[in-house]
mmCIF file of C-alpha atoms and ligand atoms in Angstrom:
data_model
loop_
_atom_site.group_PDB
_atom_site.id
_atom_site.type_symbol
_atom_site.label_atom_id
_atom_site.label_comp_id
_atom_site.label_asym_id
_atom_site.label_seq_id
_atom_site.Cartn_x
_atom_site.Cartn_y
_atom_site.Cartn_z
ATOM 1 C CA UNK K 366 1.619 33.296 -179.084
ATOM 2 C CA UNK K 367 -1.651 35.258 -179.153
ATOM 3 C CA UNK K 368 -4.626 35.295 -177.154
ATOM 4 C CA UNK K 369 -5.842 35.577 -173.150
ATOM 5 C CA UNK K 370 -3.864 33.762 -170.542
ATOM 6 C CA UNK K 371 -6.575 32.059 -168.704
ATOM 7 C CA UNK K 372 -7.068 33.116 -165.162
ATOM 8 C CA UNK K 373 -8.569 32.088 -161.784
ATOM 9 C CA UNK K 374 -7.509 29.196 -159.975
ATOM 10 C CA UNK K 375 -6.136 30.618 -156.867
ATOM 11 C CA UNK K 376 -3.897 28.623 -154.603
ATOM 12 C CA UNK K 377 -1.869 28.789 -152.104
ATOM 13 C CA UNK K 378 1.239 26.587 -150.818
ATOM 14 C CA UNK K 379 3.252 26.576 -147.736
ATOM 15 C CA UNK K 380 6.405 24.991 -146.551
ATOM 16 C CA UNK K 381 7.339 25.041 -143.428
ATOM 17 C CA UNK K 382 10.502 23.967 -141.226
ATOM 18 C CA UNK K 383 11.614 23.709 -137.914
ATOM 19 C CA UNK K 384 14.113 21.306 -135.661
ATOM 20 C CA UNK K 385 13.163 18.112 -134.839
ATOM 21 C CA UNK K 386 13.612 16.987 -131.503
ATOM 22 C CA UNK K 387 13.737 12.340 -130.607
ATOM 23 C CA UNK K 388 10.523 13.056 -128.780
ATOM 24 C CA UNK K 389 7.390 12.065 -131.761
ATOM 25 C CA UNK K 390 4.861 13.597 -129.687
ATOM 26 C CA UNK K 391 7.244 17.315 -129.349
ATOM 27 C CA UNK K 392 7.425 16.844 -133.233
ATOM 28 C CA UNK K 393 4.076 15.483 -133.884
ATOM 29 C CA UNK K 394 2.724 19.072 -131.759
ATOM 30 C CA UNK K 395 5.574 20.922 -133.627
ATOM 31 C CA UNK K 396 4.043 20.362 -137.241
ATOM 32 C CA UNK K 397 0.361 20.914 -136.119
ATOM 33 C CA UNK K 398 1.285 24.368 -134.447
ATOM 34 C CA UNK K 399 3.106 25.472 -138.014
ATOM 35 C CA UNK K 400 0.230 23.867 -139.999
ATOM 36 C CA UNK K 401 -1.945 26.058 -137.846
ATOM 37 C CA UNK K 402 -0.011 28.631 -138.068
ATOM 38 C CA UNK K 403 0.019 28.464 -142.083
ATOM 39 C CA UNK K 404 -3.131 28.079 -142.072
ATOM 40 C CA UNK K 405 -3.884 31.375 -140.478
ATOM 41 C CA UNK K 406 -1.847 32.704 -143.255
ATOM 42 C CA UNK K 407 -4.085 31.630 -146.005
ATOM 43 C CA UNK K 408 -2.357 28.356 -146.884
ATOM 44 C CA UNK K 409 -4.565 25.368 -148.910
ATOM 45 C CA UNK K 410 -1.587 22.844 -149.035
ATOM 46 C CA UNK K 411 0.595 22.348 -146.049
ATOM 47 C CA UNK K 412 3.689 20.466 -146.712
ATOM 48 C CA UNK K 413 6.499 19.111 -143.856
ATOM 49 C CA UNK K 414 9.684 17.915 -143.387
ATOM 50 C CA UNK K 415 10.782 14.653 -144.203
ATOM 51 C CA UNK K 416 10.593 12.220 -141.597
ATOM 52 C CA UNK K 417 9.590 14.808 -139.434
ATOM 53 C CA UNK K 418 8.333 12.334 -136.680
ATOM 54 C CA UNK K 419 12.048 12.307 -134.828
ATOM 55 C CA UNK K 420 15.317 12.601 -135.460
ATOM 56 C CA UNK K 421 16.848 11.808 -139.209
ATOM 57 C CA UNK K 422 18.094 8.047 -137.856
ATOM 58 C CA UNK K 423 19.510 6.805 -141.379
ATOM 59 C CA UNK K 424 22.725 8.755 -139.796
ATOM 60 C CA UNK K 425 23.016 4.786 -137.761
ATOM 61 C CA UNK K 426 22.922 2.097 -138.878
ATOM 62 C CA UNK K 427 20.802 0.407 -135.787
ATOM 63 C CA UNK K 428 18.410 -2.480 -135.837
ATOM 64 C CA UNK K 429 17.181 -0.754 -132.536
ATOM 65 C CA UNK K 430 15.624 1.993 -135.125
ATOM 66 C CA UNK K 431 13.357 -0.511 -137.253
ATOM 67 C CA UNK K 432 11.208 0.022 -133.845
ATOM 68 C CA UNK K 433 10.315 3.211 -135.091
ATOM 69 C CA UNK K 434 8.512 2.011 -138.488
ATOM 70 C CA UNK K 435 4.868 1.981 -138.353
ATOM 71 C CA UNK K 436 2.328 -0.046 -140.306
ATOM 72 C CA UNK K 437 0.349 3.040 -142.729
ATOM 73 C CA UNK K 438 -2.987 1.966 -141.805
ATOM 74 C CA UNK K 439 -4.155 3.179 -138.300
ATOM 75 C CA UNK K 440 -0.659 5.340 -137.909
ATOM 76 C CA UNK K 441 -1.801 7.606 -134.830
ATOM 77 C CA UNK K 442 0.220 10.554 -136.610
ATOM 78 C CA UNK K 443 -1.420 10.223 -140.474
ATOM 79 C CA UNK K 444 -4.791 9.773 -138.482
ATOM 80 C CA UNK K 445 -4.198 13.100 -135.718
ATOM 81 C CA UNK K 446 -2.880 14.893 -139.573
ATOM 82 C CA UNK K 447 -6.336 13.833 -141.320
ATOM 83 C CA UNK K 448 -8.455 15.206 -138.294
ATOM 84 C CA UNK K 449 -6.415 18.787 -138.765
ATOM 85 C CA UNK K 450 -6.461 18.877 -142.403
ATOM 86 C CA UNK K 451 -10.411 18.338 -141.941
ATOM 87 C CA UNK K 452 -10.936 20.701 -139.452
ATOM 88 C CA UNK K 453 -8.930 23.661 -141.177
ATOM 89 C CA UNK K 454 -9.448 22.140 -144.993
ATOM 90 C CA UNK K 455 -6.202 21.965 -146.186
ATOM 91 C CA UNK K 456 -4.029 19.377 -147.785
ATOM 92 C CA UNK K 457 -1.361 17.681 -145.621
ATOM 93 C CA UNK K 458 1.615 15.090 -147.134
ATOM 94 C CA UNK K 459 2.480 13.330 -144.080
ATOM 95 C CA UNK K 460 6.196 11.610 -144.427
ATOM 96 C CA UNK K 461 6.662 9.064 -142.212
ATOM 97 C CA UNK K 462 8.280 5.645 -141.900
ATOM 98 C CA UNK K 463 6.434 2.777 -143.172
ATOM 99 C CA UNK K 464 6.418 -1.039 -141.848
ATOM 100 C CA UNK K 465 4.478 -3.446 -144.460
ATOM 101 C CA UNK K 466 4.800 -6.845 -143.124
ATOM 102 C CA UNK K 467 8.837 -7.630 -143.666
ATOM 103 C CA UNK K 468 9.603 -4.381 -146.086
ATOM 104 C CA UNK K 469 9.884 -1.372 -145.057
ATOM 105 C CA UNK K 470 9.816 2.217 -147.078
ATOM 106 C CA UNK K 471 10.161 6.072 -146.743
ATOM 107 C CA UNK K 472 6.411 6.875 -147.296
ATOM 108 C CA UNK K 473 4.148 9.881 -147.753
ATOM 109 C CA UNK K 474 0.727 9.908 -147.423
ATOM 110 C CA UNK K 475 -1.548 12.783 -148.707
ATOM 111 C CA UNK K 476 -4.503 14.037 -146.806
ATOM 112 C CA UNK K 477 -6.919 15.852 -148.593
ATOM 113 C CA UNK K 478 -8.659 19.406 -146.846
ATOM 114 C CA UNK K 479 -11.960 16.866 -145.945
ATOM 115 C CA UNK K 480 -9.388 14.248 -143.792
ATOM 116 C CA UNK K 481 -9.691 11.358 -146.673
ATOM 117 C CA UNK K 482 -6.546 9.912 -147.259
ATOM 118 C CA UNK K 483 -6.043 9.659 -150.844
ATOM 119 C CA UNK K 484 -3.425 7.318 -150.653
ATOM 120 C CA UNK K 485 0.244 6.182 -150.505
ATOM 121 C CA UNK K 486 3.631 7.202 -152.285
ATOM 122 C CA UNK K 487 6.681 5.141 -151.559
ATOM 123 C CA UNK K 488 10.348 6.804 -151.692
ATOM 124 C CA UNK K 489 11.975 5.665 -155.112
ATOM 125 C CA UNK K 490 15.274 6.101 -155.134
ATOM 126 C CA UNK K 491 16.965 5.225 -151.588
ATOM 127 C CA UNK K 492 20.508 7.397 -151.020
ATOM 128 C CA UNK K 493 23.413 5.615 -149.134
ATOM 129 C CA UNK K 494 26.520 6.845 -147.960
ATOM 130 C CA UNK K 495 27.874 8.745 -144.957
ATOM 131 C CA UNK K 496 25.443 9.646 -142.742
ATOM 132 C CA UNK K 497 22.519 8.961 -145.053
ATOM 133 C CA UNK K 498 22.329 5.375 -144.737
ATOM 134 C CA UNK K 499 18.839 4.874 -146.033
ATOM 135 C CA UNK K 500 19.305 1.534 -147.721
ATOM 136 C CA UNK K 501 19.636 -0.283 -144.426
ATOM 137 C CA UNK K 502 16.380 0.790 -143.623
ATOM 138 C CA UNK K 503 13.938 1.406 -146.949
ATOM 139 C CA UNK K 504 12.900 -0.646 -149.414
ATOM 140 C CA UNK K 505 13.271 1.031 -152.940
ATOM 141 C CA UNK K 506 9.647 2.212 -153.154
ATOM 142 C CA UNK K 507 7.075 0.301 -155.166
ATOM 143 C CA UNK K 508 4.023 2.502 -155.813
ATOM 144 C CA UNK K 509 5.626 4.358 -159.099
ATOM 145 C CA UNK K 510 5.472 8.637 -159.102
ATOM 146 C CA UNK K 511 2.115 9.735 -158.983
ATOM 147 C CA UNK K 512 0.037 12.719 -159.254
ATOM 148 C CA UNK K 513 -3.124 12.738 -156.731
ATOM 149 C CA UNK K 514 -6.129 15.095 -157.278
ATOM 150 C CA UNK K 515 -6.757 16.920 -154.164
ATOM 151 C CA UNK K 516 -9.788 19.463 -153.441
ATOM 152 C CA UNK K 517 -7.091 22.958 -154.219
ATOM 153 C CA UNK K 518 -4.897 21.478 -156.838
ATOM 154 C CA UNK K 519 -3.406 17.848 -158.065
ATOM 155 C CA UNK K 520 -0.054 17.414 -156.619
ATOM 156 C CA UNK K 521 2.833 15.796 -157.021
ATOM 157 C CA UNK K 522 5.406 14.281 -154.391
ATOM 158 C CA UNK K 523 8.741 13.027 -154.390
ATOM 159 C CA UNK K 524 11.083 12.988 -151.531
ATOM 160 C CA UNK K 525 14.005 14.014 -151.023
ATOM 161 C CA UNK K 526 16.387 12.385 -153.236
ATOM 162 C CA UNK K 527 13.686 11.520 -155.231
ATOM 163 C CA UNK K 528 14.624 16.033 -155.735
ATOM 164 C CA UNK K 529 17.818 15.244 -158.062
ATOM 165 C CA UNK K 530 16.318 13.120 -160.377
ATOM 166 C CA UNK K 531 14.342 14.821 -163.225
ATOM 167 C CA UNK K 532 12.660 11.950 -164.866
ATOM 168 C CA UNK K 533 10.441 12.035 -161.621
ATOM 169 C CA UNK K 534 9.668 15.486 -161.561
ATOM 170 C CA UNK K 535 8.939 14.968 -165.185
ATOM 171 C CA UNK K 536 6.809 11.379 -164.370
ATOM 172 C CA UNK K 537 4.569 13.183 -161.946
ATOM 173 C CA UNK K 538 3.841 16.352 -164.284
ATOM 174 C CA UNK K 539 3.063 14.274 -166.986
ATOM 175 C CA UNK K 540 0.133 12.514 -165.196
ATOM 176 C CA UNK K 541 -1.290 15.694 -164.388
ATOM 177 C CA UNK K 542 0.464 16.972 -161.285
ATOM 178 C CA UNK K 543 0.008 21.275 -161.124
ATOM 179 C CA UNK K 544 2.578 21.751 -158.137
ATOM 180 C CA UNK K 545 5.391 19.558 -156.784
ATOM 181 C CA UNK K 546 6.159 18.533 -153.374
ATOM 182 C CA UNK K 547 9.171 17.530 -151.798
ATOM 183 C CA UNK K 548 9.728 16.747 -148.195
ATOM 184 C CA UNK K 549 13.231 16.692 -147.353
ATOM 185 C CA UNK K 550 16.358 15.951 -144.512
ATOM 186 C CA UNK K 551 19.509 17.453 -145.691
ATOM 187 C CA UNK K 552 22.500 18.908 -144.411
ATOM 188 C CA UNK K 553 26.343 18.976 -143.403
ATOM 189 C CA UNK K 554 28.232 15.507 -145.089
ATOM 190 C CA UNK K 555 30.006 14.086 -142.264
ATOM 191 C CA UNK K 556 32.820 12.664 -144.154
ATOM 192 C CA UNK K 557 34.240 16.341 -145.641
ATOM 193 C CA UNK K 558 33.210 19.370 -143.773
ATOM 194 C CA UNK K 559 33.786 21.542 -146.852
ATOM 195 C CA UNK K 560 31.073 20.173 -148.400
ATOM 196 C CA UNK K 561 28.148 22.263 -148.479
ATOM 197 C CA UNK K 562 25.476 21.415 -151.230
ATOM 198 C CA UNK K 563 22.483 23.307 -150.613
ATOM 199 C CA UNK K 564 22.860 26.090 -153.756
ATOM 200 C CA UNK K 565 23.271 22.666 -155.584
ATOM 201 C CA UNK K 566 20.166 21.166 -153.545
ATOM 202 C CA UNK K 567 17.603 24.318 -154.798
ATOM 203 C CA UNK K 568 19.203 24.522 -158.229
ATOM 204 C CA UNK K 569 18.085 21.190 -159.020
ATOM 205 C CA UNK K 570 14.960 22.000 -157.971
ATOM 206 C CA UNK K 571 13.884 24.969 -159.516
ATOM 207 C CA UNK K 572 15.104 23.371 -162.512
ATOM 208 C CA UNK K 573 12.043 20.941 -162.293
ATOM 209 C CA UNK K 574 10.008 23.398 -161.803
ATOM 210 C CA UNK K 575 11.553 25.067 -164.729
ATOM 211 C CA UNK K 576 11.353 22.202 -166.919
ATOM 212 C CA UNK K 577 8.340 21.385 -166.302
ATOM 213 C CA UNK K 578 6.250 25.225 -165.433
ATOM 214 C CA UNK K 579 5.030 24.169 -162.210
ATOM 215 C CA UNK K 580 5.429 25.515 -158.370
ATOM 216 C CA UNK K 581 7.717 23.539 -156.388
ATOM 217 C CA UNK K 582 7.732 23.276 -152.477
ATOM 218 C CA UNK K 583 10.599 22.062 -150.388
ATOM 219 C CA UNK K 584 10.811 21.334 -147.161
ATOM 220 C CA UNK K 585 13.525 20.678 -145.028
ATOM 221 C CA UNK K 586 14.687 20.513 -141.308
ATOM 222 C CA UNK K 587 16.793 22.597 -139.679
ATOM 223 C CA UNK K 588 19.132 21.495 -136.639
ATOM 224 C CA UNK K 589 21.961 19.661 -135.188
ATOM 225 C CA UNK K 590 20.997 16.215 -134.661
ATOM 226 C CA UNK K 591 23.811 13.559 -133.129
ATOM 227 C CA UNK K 592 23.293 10.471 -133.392
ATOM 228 C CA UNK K 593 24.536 7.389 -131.558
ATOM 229 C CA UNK K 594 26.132 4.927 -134.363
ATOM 230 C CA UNK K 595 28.015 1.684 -134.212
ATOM 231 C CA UNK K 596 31.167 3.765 -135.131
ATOM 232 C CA UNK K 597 30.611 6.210 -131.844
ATOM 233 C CA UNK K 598 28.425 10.030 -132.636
ATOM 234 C CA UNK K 599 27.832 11.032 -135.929
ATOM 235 C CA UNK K 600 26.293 14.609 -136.051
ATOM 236 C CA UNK K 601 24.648 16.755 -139.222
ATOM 237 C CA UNK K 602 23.609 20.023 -139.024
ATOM 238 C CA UNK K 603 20.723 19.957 -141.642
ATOM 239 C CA UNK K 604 20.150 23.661 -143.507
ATOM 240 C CA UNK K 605 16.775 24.546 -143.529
ATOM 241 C CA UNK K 606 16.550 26.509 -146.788
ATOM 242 C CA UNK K 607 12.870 25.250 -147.287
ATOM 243 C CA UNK K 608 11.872 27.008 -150.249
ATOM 244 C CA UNK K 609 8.599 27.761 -153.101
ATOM 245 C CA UNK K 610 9.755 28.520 -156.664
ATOM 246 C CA UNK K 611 7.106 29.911 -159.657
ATOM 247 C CA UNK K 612 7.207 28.136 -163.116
ATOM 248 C CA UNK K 613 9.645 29.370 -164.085
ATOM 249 C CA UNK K 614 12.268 28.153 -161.738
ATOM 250 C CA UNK K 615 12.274 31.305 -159.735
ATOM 251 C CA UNK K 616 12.646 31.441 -155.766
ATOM 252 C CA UNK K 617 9.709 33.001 -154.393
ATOM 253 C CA UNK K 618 10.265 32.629 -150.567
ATOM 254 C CA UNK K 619 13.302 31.214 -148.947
ATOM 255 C CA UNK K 620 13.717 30.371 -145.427
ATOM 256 C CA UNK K 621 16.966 30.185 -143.627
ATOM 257 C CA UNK K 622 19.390 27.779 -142.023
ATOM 258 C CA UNK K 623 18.823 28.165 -138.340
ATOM 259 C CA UNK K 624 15.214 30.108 -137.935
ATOM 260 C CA UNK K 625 11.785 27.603 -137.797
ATOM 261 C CA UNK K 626 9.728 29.387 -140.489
ATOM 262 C CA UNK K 627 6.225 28.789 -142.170
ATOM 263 C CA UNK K 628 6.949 30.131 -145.821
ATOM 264 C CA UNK K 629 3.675 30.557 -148.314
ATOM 265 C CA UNK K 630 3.008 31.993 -151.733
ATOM 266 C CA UNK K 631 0.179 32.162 -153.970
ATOM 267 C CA UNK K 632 -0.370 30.889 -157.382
ATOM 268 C CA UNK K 633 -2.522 30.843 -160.108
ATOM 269 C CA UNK K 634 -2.793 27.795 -161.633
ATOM 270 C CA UNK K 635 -4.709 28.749 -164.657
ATOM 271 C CA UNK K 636 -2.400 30.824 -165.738
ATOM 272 C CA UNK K 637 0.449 28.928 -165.013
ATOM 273 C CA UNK K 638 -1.513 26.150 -167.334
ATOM 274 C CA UNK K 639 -1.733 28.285 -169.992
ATOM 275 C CA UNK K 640 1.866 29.644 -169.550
ATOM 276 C CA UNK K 641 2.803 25.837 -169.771
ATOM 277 C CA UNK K 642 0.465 24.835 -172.616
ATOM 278 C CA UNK K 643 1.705 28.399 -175.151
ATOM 279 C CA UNK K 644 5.317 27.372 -173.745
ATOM 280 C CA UNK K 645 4.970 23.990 -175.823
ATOM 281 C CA UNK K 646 7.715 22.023 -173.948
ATOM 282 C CA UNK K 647 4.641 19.041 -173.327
ATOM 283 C CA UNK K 648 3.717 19.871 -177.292
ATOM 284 C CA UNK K 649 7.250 18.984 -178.005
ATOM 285 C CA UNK K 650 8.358 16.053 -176.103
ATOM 286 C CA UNK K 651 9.610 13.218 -178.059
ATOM 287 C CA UNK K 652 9.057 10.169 -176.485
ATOM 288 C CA UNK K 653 9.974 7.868 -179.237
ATOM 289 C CA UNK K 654 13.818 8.649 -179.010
ATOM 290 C CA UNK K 655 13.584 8.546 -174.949
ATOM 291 C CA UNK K 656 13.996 5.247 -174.693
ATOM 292 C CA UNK K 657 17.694 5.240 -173.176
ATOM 293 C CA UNK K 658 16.012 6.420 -170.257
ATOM 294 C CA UNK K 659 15.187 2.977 -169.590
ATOM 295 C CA UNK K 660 18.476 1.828 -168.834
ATOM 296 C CA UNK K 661 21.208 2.080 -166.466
ATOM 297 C CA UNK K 662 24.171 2.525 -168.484
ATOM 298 C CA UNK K 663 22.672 4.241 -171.641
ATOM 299 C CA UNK K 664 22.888 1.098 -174.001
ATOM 300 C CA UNK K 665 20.226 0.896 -176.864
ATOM 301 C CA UNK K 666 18.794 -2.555 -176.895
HETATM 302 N N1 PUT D 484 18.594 12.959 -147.876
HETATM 303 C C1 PUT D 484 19.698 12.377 -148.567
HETATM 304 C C2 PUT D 484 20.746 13.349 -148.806
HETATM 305 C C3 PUT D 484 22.013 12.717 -149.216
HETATM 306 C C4 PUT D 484 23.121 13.700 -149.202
HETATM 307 N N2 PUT D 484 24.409 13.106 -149.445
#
């Protein structure tokens, strides 16, 4: 490799995390304070918590819950998040839950620093299982990975367990996105208290950002959140651990498990470009013998 590496696209990210309470308007004045608070700190792109609206529900399966889904256009909480991101010009992914009609999905919209809403990204791959019963609720998202141009940088997001599959990370990169976002809820597994998978959580991670030399932000919630279910309580204690890695996989700033914290970094994504571009990995890509990726149980047609 010879020459410069380009400089001079500064920006900065933030992630930040804190315990949700089953009150929207506690957590609605929760995220604005920390968005606020990043903001003080220099941050251009704010990200949240999954779902950050009450508590993680999937833990139940309840019809009673469907009650909290709300239609995307005119939803009080995107539209209070666009008037903040306007007034302090920064970017905002808003999670929230998302009734269309009869479906229903696990949506993020992303508010550009001037308030417009640049549109919609619908949760692709839907976990299931003990205490993350998300299939009774979402729809497998229909809007495809996406990359949207905002005013500081154009950004990527996938959430949560839209984190552990690469071809996503890899999807969104490849149509331009210069920093990943993923908004999360993760913790304790109710069925096996030994199990503890957050080293396995940010590994994954900072492998996409690895793979693919971009900055990655994750967000998640901290707390212990009990929820009624049809079985009697179920309870998770979700680990925090929001976290920003560099390109090259590397944690830059890691919150804790317990603490509410507003974690921000700077990058430079010139640089990072031209780290990406001499690094060759998108020069190199062959996808003519990719085509297995298109199906489920690795069978050439
Ligand atoms: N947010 C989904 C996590 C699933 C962990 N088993």
């Amino acid at each position: 490799m010879s020459g410069g590496v380009a400089a001079g696209k500064k920006v900065t990210v933030a992630a930040v995390q804190f315990a949700c309470t089953d009150v929207e308007a506690e957590n609605v004045a929760a995220a604005e304070r920390l968005i606020r608070e990043a903001h003080k700190k220099g941050a251009n792109i704010v990200l949240i918590q999954e779902l950050f609206e009450g508590h993680y529900f999937c833990q139940a399966q309840r019809l009673d819950f469907f009650q909290r889904a709300k239609p995307y256009k005119g939803n009080p909480t995107i539209i209070r998040l666009q008037k903040l991101a306007k007034e302090l010009e920064v970017v905002i992914p808003v999670s929230f839950f998302e009734e269309a009609n009869n479906a229903h999905y696990n949506s993020v919209a992303i508010i550009d620093a001037d308030g417009t809403d640049l549109g919609l990204y619908r949760k692709s791959h839907i976990p299931d299982g003990p205490g993350y019963q998300e299939k009774f609720y979402f729809n497998p998202g229909d809007t495809g990975f996406k990359a949207f141009k905002t005013k500081y940088a154009t950004v990527g997001v996938g959430i949560c367990w839209d984190q552990w599959f690469p071809e996503c990370a890899r999807a969104m990169v490849l149509q331009g996105a210069e920093i990943l976002f993923y908004p999360t809820a993760i913790g304790s597994e109710p069925q096996d208290n030994n199990l503890d998978s957050r080293e396995h959580w940010k590994r994954v991670m900072q492998g996409h950002a690895g793979a693919n030399l971009v900055p990655l932000v994750a967000s998640n919630r901290i707390g212990r959140e009990t929820v009624e279910t049809e079985h009697g309580k179920s309870t998770i204690t979700f680990y925090g651990n929001s976290f920003i890695a560099g390109p090259t996989g590397e944690i830059v700033k890691l919150a804790n498990d317990k603490d509410e914290e507003v974690l921000v970094a700077e990058f430079d994504l010139e640089e990072i470009k031209s780290t990406r571009h001499g690094w060759g990995i998108f020069r190199d890509r062959r996808p003519d013998l990719y085509k297995v990726l298109l199906t489920l149980d690795g069978e050439k047609s």
